[in-house]
Amino acid sequence: MLGRREHAEKVVREQLAIHETPSLWCILGDITRDKQYYDKAWELSGHKSARAQRSLGYLYLALKEYKECLPCFQRSVEINPLQSSVWFSLGCAGLFSGELELAAHSFRKCVGLDPENFEAWNNLSSAYIKLKQKSRAHKTLQESLRLNYENWKVWENYLVVSTDCGEFDEVLVAFHRLMDLKEKYVDIEILQILIGAIVDGVLDSQGEPASKLKPKALQLLGRIVSQVTNSADVWSLYAKLTGSGEEGSLADSREKVLNYLQKAHRCATVNSGWEKDSSSRSQVCKFTNQLVSAYTEHSNLKPQQSVQLLSSAKLILKSIISRLQLQQQQQCLSTEPNGENLSCLSSLEEQLLVVSTRLEQVRNL
């Protein structure tokens, strides 16, 4: 390979010795990767060689010198505006250097010349996102997906932008498609926003309440938990959605809510040593509170099962409190008491007192 390059350089130099042309200087620049030869081609052409500026721009781009390649690409497309690949490269350099308006303009020019370039559509949406023009980003991503339906990265971008735009029906579509493309796909943050919007009846981009999407969202969550069985967050969100709205007060829904919260709590506590990690402790505390609240509420709806339900809640609380107390004692021997752990303990101990009092009242009836 090296020998062929040296031979090619020798041949080009021999031709230049006979007659200099901008094209030959550009070829020499391509062989040697030396920018001075592109500069010579540019000067020799009387500043009319789009090829010289294009090649110089590509050299700077390869070196990640994005600011330097911008004027090169701009001069090239000024001379020959029909270079879709140069518009694309100019857009990329604009994105990398923070010239977002220039990037958006360049990608628009690129897709105008090459409407089938899905990467240009995708990059155009990225520019719009950074420019806070979310609705334009959403439309351009739809074009990108039309051209490349199998690209999970584009679908993930579409999922995020649809969420930001309040296109909640499209969020569901994108989530299902991502699950088709990637096994066990889940995005907790997006699910939290989506379920929160449905439960709270947030208006979508068309001014319609997101609550109308509850049946479809339940189908999505059902599909997720059939593949991802060990996520406490997913089970908790499933319970939250199931218990929302008028249907949430039905006995069947209440049974499901309790069942899902039991699974969430089991997932959060399944790993030994969870009490030693701050994040895990917070999660366990949250899911324990949710589960105990569900047990208490359920006991009010089913008096005949009150003792059993409240006893289960009490047993769970005592088990978690015991683990946290032991961890607190161990920490006190080596460091200062952990404030977050103390707060969690205090919250659960208060719940234990309430549950125990209620249990005694029920037994005395």
Coordinates of C-alpha atoms in Angstrom, one line a residue:
M1 CA 0.0 0.0 0.0
L2 CA 2.8 2.4 0.9
G3 CA 4.7 1.5 -2.2
R4 CA 1.6 2.3 -4.4
R5 CA 1.1 5.6 -2.7
E6 CA 4.7 6.6 -3.3
H7 CA 4.4 5.6 -6.9
A8 CA 1.2 7.6 -7.3
E9 CA 2.8 10.6 -5.7
K10 CA 5.8 10.3 -8.1
V11 CA 3.6 10.1 -11.1
V12 CA 1.5 13.1 -10.1
R13 CA 4.7 15.2 -9.4
E14 CA 6.0 14.3 -12.8
Q15 CA 2.7 15.5 -14.4
L16 CA 2.9 18.7 -12.3
A17 CA 6.4 19.3 -13.6
I18 CA 5.0 19.2 -17.1
H19 CA 1.8 21.2 -16.5
E20 CA 0.2 22.4 -13.2
T21 CA -3.5 22.2 -12.8
P22 CA -5.8 22.6 -9.8
S23 CA -7.0 19.0 -10.2
L24 CA -3.4 17.6 -10.1
W25 CA -2.6 19.6 -6.9
C26 CA -5.8 18.3 -5.3
I27 CA -4.8 14.7 -6.2
L28 CA -1.4 15.3 -4.6
G29 CA -3.2 16.6 -1.5
D30 CA -5.3 13.5 -1.4
I31 CA -2.2 11.3 -1.6
T32 CA -0.1 13.1 0.9
R33 CA -2.9 14.5 3.2
D34 CA -1.0 17.8 3.1
K35 CA -3.3 20.9 3.1
Q36 CA -0.7 23.1 1.3
Y37 CA -1.5 21.3 -1.9
Y38 CA -5.2 22.2 -1.7
D39 CA -4.2 25.8 -1.0
K40 CA -2.1 25.7 -4.2
A41 CA -5.0 24.3 -6.2
W42 CA -7.2 27.0 -4.8
E43 CA -4.9 29.8 -5.7
L44 CA -4.1 28.3 -9.1
S45 CA -7.8 28.1 -9.9
G46 CA -8.3 31.8 -9.1
H47 CA -10.5 30.8 -6.1
K48 CA -12.9 28.9 -8.4
S49 CA -12.1 25.2 -7.5
A50 CA -15.0 23.7 -5.5
R51 CA -12.9 20.5 -5.4
A52 CA -10.0 22.2 -3.6
Q53 CA -12.2 23.6 -0.8
R54 CA -14.2 20.4 -0.5
S55 CA -11.1 18.3 -0.1
L56 CA -9.5 20.7 2.3
G57 CA -12.8 20.7 4.3
Y58 CA -12.8 16.9 4.4
L59 CA -9.2 16.9 5.7
Y60 CA -10.1 19.3 8.5
L61 CA -13.2 17.2 9.3
A62 CA -11.1 14.0 9.5
L63 CA -8.8 15.9 12.0
K64 CA -11.9 17.0 14.0
E65 CA -10.9 20.6 13.4
Y66 CA -14.6 21.6 12.9
K67 CA -14.2 25.4 13.0
E68 CA -11.6 25.3 10.3
C69 CA -13.6 23.1 7.9
L70 CA -16.7 25.3 8.0
P71 CA -15.4 28.1 5.6
C72 CA -14.0 25.5 3.3
F73 CA -17.3 23.7 2.8
Q74 CA -19.1 27.0 2.6
R75 CA -16.8 28.2 -0.2
S76 CA -17.2 24.9 -2.0
V77 CA -21.1 25.0 -2.0
E78 CA -21.0 28.7 -3.0
I79 CA -19.2 27.6 -6.2
N80 CA -21.2 24.4 -6.7
P81 CA -24.4 24.3 -4.7
L82 CA -25.5 20.9 -6.0
Q83 CA -23.1 18.9 -3.8
S84 CA -25.4 17.1 -1.4
S85 CA -22.5 15.3 0.4
V86 CA -20.8 18.6 1.1
W87 CA -24.0 20.1 2.5
F88 CA -24.2 17.0 4.7
S89 CA -20.6 17.4 5.9
L90 CA -21.1 21.2 6.5
G91 CA -24.2 20.3 8.6
C92 CA -22.2 17.8 10.7
A93 CA -19.4 20.3 11.2
G94 CA -22.0 22.9 12.2
L95 CA -23.5 20.5 14.8
F96 CA -20.0 19.6 16.2
S97 CA -19.0 23.3 16.5
G98 CA -22.2 24.5 17.9
E99 CA -23.3 26.5 14.7
L100 CA -26.8 25.2 15.0
E101 CA -28.5 27.5 12.5
L102 CA -25.9 26.8 9.9
A103 CA -26.3 23.0 10.6
A104 CA -30.0 23.2 10.1
H105 CA -29.7 25.2 6.9
S106 CA -27.1 22.8 5.6
F107 CA -29.2 19.6 6.3
R108 CA -32.2 21.3 4.7
K109 CA -30.2 21.9 1.6
C110 CA -28.9 18.3 1.7
V111 CA -32.4 16.7 1.9
G112 CA -33.6 19.1 -0.8
L113 CA -31.0 17.6 -3.1
D114 CA -31.2 14.0 -1.7
P115 CA -34.7 13.4 -0.1
E116 CA -33.8 9.8 0.5
N117 CA -30.9 10.5 2.9
F118 CA -32.3 9.4 6.2
E119 CA -29.2 10.4 8.1
A120 CA -29.6 14.0 6.9
W121 CA -33.2 14.0 8.1
N122 CA -32.1 12.5 11.4
N123 CA -29.3 15.1 11.9
L124 CA -31.7 17.9 10.9
S125 CA -34.0 16.8 13.7
S126 CA -31.0 16.9 16.1
A127 CA -30.3 20.5 15.1
Y128 CA -33.9 21.4 15.6
I129 CA -33.9 19.8 19.0
K130 CA -30.8 21.8 20.1
L131 CA -32.5 24.9 18.7
K132 CA -35.6 24.1 20.9
Q133 CA -37.7 23.7 17.8
K134 CA -39.3 20.5 18.9
S135 CA -42.3 20.3 16.5
R136 CA -40.0 20.7 13.5
A137 CA -37.7 18.0 14.9
H138 CA -40.7 15.7 15.3
K139 CA -41.7 16.2 11.6
T140 CA -38.2 15.6 10.3
L141 CA -37.8 12.4 12.4
Q142 CA -41.0 11.1 10.7
E143 CA -39.3 11.6 7.4
S144 CA -36.2 9.8 8.7
L145 CA -38.3 6.8 9.9
R146 CA -40.1 6.7 6.5
L147 CA -36.7 6.0 4.9
N148 CA -35.3 3.8 7.6
Y149 CA -38.0 2.0 9.5
E150 CA -35.6 -0.5 11.1
N151 CA -33.2 1.9 12.8
W152 CA -33.8 1.7 16.5
K153 CA -31.7 4.8 17.2
V154 CA -33.9 6.9 15.1
W155 CA -37.0 5.4 16.8
E156 CA -35.5 6.2 20.2
N157 CA -35.0 9.8 19.1
Y158 CA -38.5 9.9 17.9
L159 CA -39.7 8.5 21.3
V160 CA -38.0 11.3 23.2
V161 CA -39.1 14.1 20.8
S162 CA -42.7 12.8 20.8
T163 CA -42.7 12.9 24.6
D164 CA -41.3 16.4 24.6
C165 CA -43.9 17.5 22.0
G166 CA -46.9 16.0 23.9
E167 CA -47.5 13.5 21.0
F168 CA -48.4 10.8 23.5
D169 CA -50.1 8.5 21.0
E170 CA -46.9 8.5 19.0
V171 CA -44.9 7.7 22.2
L172 CA -46.9 4.5 22.4
V173 CA -46.3 3.7 18.7
A174 CA -42.5 4.4 19.1
F175 CA -42.3 2.3 22.3
H176 CA -43.9 -0.7 20.7
R177 CA -41.6 -0.4 17.7
L178 CA -38.6 -0.2 19.9
M179 CA -39.7 -3.4 21.6
D180 CA -40.0 -5.0 18.2
L181 CA -36.4 -4.0 17.4
K182 CA -34.7 -4.4 20.8
E183 CA -35.5 -7.3 23.1
K184 CA -36.6 -6.3 26.6
Y185 CA -36.5 -2.6 25.7
V186 CA -37.6 -0.2 28.5
D187 CA -37.2 3.5 29.2
I188 CA -38.3 4.3 32.8
E189 CA -38.1 8.0 32.4
I190 CA -40.3 8.1 29.3
L191 CA -42.8 5.7 31.0
Q192 CA -42.9 7.9 34.1
I193 CA -43.8 11.0 31.9
L194 CA -46.3 9.1 29.8
I195 CA -48.1 7.4 32.7
G196 CA -48.0 10.7 34.7
A197 CA -49.6 12.5 31.8
I198 CA -52.4 9.9 31.4
V199 CA -53.2 9.7 35.2
D200 CA -53.2 13.5 35.5
G201 CA -55.2 14.1 32.3
V202 CA -52.5 16.3 30.7
L203 CA -53.5 17.8 27.4
D204 CA -51.6 16.4 24.4
S205 CA -50.4 18.5 21.4
Q206 CA -53.9 18.5 19.9
G207 CA -55.5 19.7 23.2
E208 CA -57.0 16.3 24.0
P209 CA -56.6 14.7 27.5
A210 CA -53.9 12.0 27.5
S211 CA -56.2 10.0 29.8
K212 CA -58.0 8.7 26.7
L213 CA -54.8 6.6 26.0
K214 CA -55.1 4.6 29.2
P215 CA -56.3 1.3 27.5
K216 CA -53.5 1.5 25.0
A217 CA -51.0 2.3 27.7
L218 CA -52.2 -0.7 29.8
Q219 CA -51.6 -2.9 26.8
L220 CA -48.0 -1.5 26.4
L221 CA -47.2 -2.1 30.1
G222 CA -48.7 -5.6 29.9
R223 CA -46.3 -6.3 27.0
I224 CA -43.4 -4.8 28.9
V225 CA -43.9 -6.9 32.0
S226 CA -44.2 -10.0 29.9
Q227 CA -40.6 -9.4 28.8
V228 CA -39.1 -7.4 31.7
T229 CA -40.3 -9.1 34.9
N230 CA -37.7 -7.8 37.3
S231 CA -38.3 -4.0 37.2
A232 CA -39.8 -2.5 40.3
D233 CA -40.4 0.8 38.6
V234 CA -42.4 -0.8 35.8
W235 CA -44.6 -2.8 38.2
S236 CA -45.1 0.4 40.2
L237 CA -46.1 2.4 37.1
Y238 CA -48.4 -0.5 36.1
A239 CA -50.1 -0.2 39.5
K240 CA -50.4 3.6 39.3
L241 CA -52.0 3.4 35.8
T242 CA -54.3 0.5 36.7
G243 CA -55.6 2.4 39.8
S244 CA -56.3 5.6 38.0
G245 CA -59.6 7.0 36.7
E246 CA -63.1 5.6 37.4
E247 CA -62.1 2.1 36.5
G248 CA -59.4 2.2 39.2
S249 CA -61.9 2.1 42.0
L250 CA -63.4 -1.2 40.8
A251 CA -62.7 -4.3 42.9
D252 CA -60.9 -6.1 40.1
S253 CA -58.6 -3.1 39.5
R254 CA -57.8 -2.8 43.2
E255 CA -56.8 -6.5 43.3
K256 CA -54.5 -5.9 40.3
V257 CA -53.0 -2.8 41.9
L258 CA -52.1 -4.7 45.1
N259 CA -50.7 -7.6 43.0
Y260 CA -48.5 -5.3 40.9
L261 CA -47.2 -3.4 44.0
Q262 CA -46.3 -6.7 45.7
K263 CA -44.3 -7.6 42.6
A264 CA -42.6 -4.1 42.6
H265 CA -41.7 -4.6 46.3
R266 CA -40.3 -8.1 45.6
C267 CA -38.2 -6.8 42.7
A268 CA -36.8 -4.0 44.9
T269 CA -35.8 -6.3 47.8
V270 CA -34.8 -9.4 45.9
N271 CA -31.1 -8.6 45.9
S272 CA -29.3 -9.2 49.2
G273 CA -27.5 -6.2 50.6
W274 CA -29.9 -3.6 49.2
E275 CA -29.8 -1.8 52.6
K276 CA -26.1 -1.0 52.0
D277 CA -26.7 1.1 48.9
S278 CA -28.3 4.6 49.3
S279 CA -30.2 4.5 46.0
S280 CA -31.5 1.0 46.7
R281 CA -32.6 2.0 50.2
S282 CA -34.6 4.9 48.8
Q283 CA -36.3 2.6 46.3
V284 CA -37.2 0.0 48.9
C285 CA -38.6 2.7 51.2
K286 CA -40.7 4.1 48.4
F287 CA -42.1 0.8 47.3
T288 CA -42.7 -0.3 50.9
N289 CA -44.7 2.8 51.5
Q290 CA -46.7 2.2 48.4
L291 CA -47.4 -1.4 49.2
V292 CA -48.4 -0.8 52.8
S293 CA -50.8 2.0 51.7
A294 CA -52.4 -0.4 49.3
Y295 CA -52.8 -3.1 52.0
T296 CA -54.4 -0.5 54.3
E297 CA -56.7 0.8 51.6
H298 CA -57.6 -2.8 50.6
S299 CA -58.4 -3.7 54.2
N300 CA -61.0 -0.9 54.4
L301 CA -62.7 -2.2 51.2
K302 CA -62.6 -5.8 52.4
P303 CA -63.4 -5.9 56.1
Q304 CA -63.5 -9.7 56.1
Q305 CA -59.8 -9.8 55.1
S306 CA -58.7 -6.9 57.2
V307 CA -56.7 -8.9 59.7
Q308 CA -54.9 -10.8 57.1
L309 CA -54.1 -7.7 55.0
L310 CA -53.0 -5.6 57.9
S311 CA -50.9 -8.4 59.3
S312 CA -49.1 -8.7 55.9
A313 CA -48.4 -5.0 56.0
K314 CA -47.1 -5.2 59.5
L315 CA -44.8 -8.1 58.7
I316 CA -43.3 -6.3 55.7
L317 CA -42.7 -3.2 57.7
K318 CA -41.0 -5.0 60.6
S319 CA -38.8 -6.9 58.1
I320 CA -37.6 -3.8 56.3
I321 CA -37.2 -1.8 59.5
S322 CA -35.1 -4.5 61.0
R323 CA -32.7 -4.5 58.0
L324 CA -32.4 -0.7 58.1
Q325 CA -31.8 -0.6 61.8
L326 CA -29.0 -3.1 61.6
Q327 CA -27.5 -1.1 58.7
Q328 CA -27.8 2.1 60.8
Q329 CA -26.0 0.5 63.7
Q330 CA -23.1 -0.7 61.5
Q331 CA -22.7 2.7 60.0
C332 CA -22.7 4.4 63.4
L333 CA -19.7 2.3 64.4
S334 CA -17.6 3.6 61.5
T335 CA -19.1 6.9 60.4
E336 CA -21.6 9.6 61.2
P337 CA -25.3 8.5 61.2
N338 CA -26.8 8.5 57.8
G339 CA -29.6 11.2 57.5
E340 CA -31.3 9.6 54.5
N341 CA -31.4 6.2 56.3
L342 CA -32.8 7.8 59.4
S343 CA -35.5 9.6 57.4
C344 CA -36.5 6.4 55.7
L345 CA -36.6 4.6 59.1
S346 CA -38.7 7.3 60.7
S347 CA -41.2 7.2 57.8
L348 CA -41.6 3.4 58.0
E349 CA -41.8 3.3 61.8
E350 CA -44.7 5.9 61.6
Q351 CA -46.4 3.6 59.2
L352 CA -45.8 0.6 61.4
L353 CA -47.5 2.4 64.3
V354 CA -50.5 3.3 62.2
V355 CA -50.9 -0.2 60.9
S356 CA -50.4 -1.8 64.3
T357 CA -53.0 0.5 65.8
R358 CA -55.5 -0.3 63.0
L359 CA -54.8 -4.0 63.4
E360 CA -55.6 -3.9 67.1
Q361 CA -58.8 -2.0 66.4
V362 CA -60.0 -4.6 63.8
R363 CA -59.2 -7.5 66.1
N364 CA -61.2 -5.9 68.9
L365 CA -64.3 -5.5 66.8

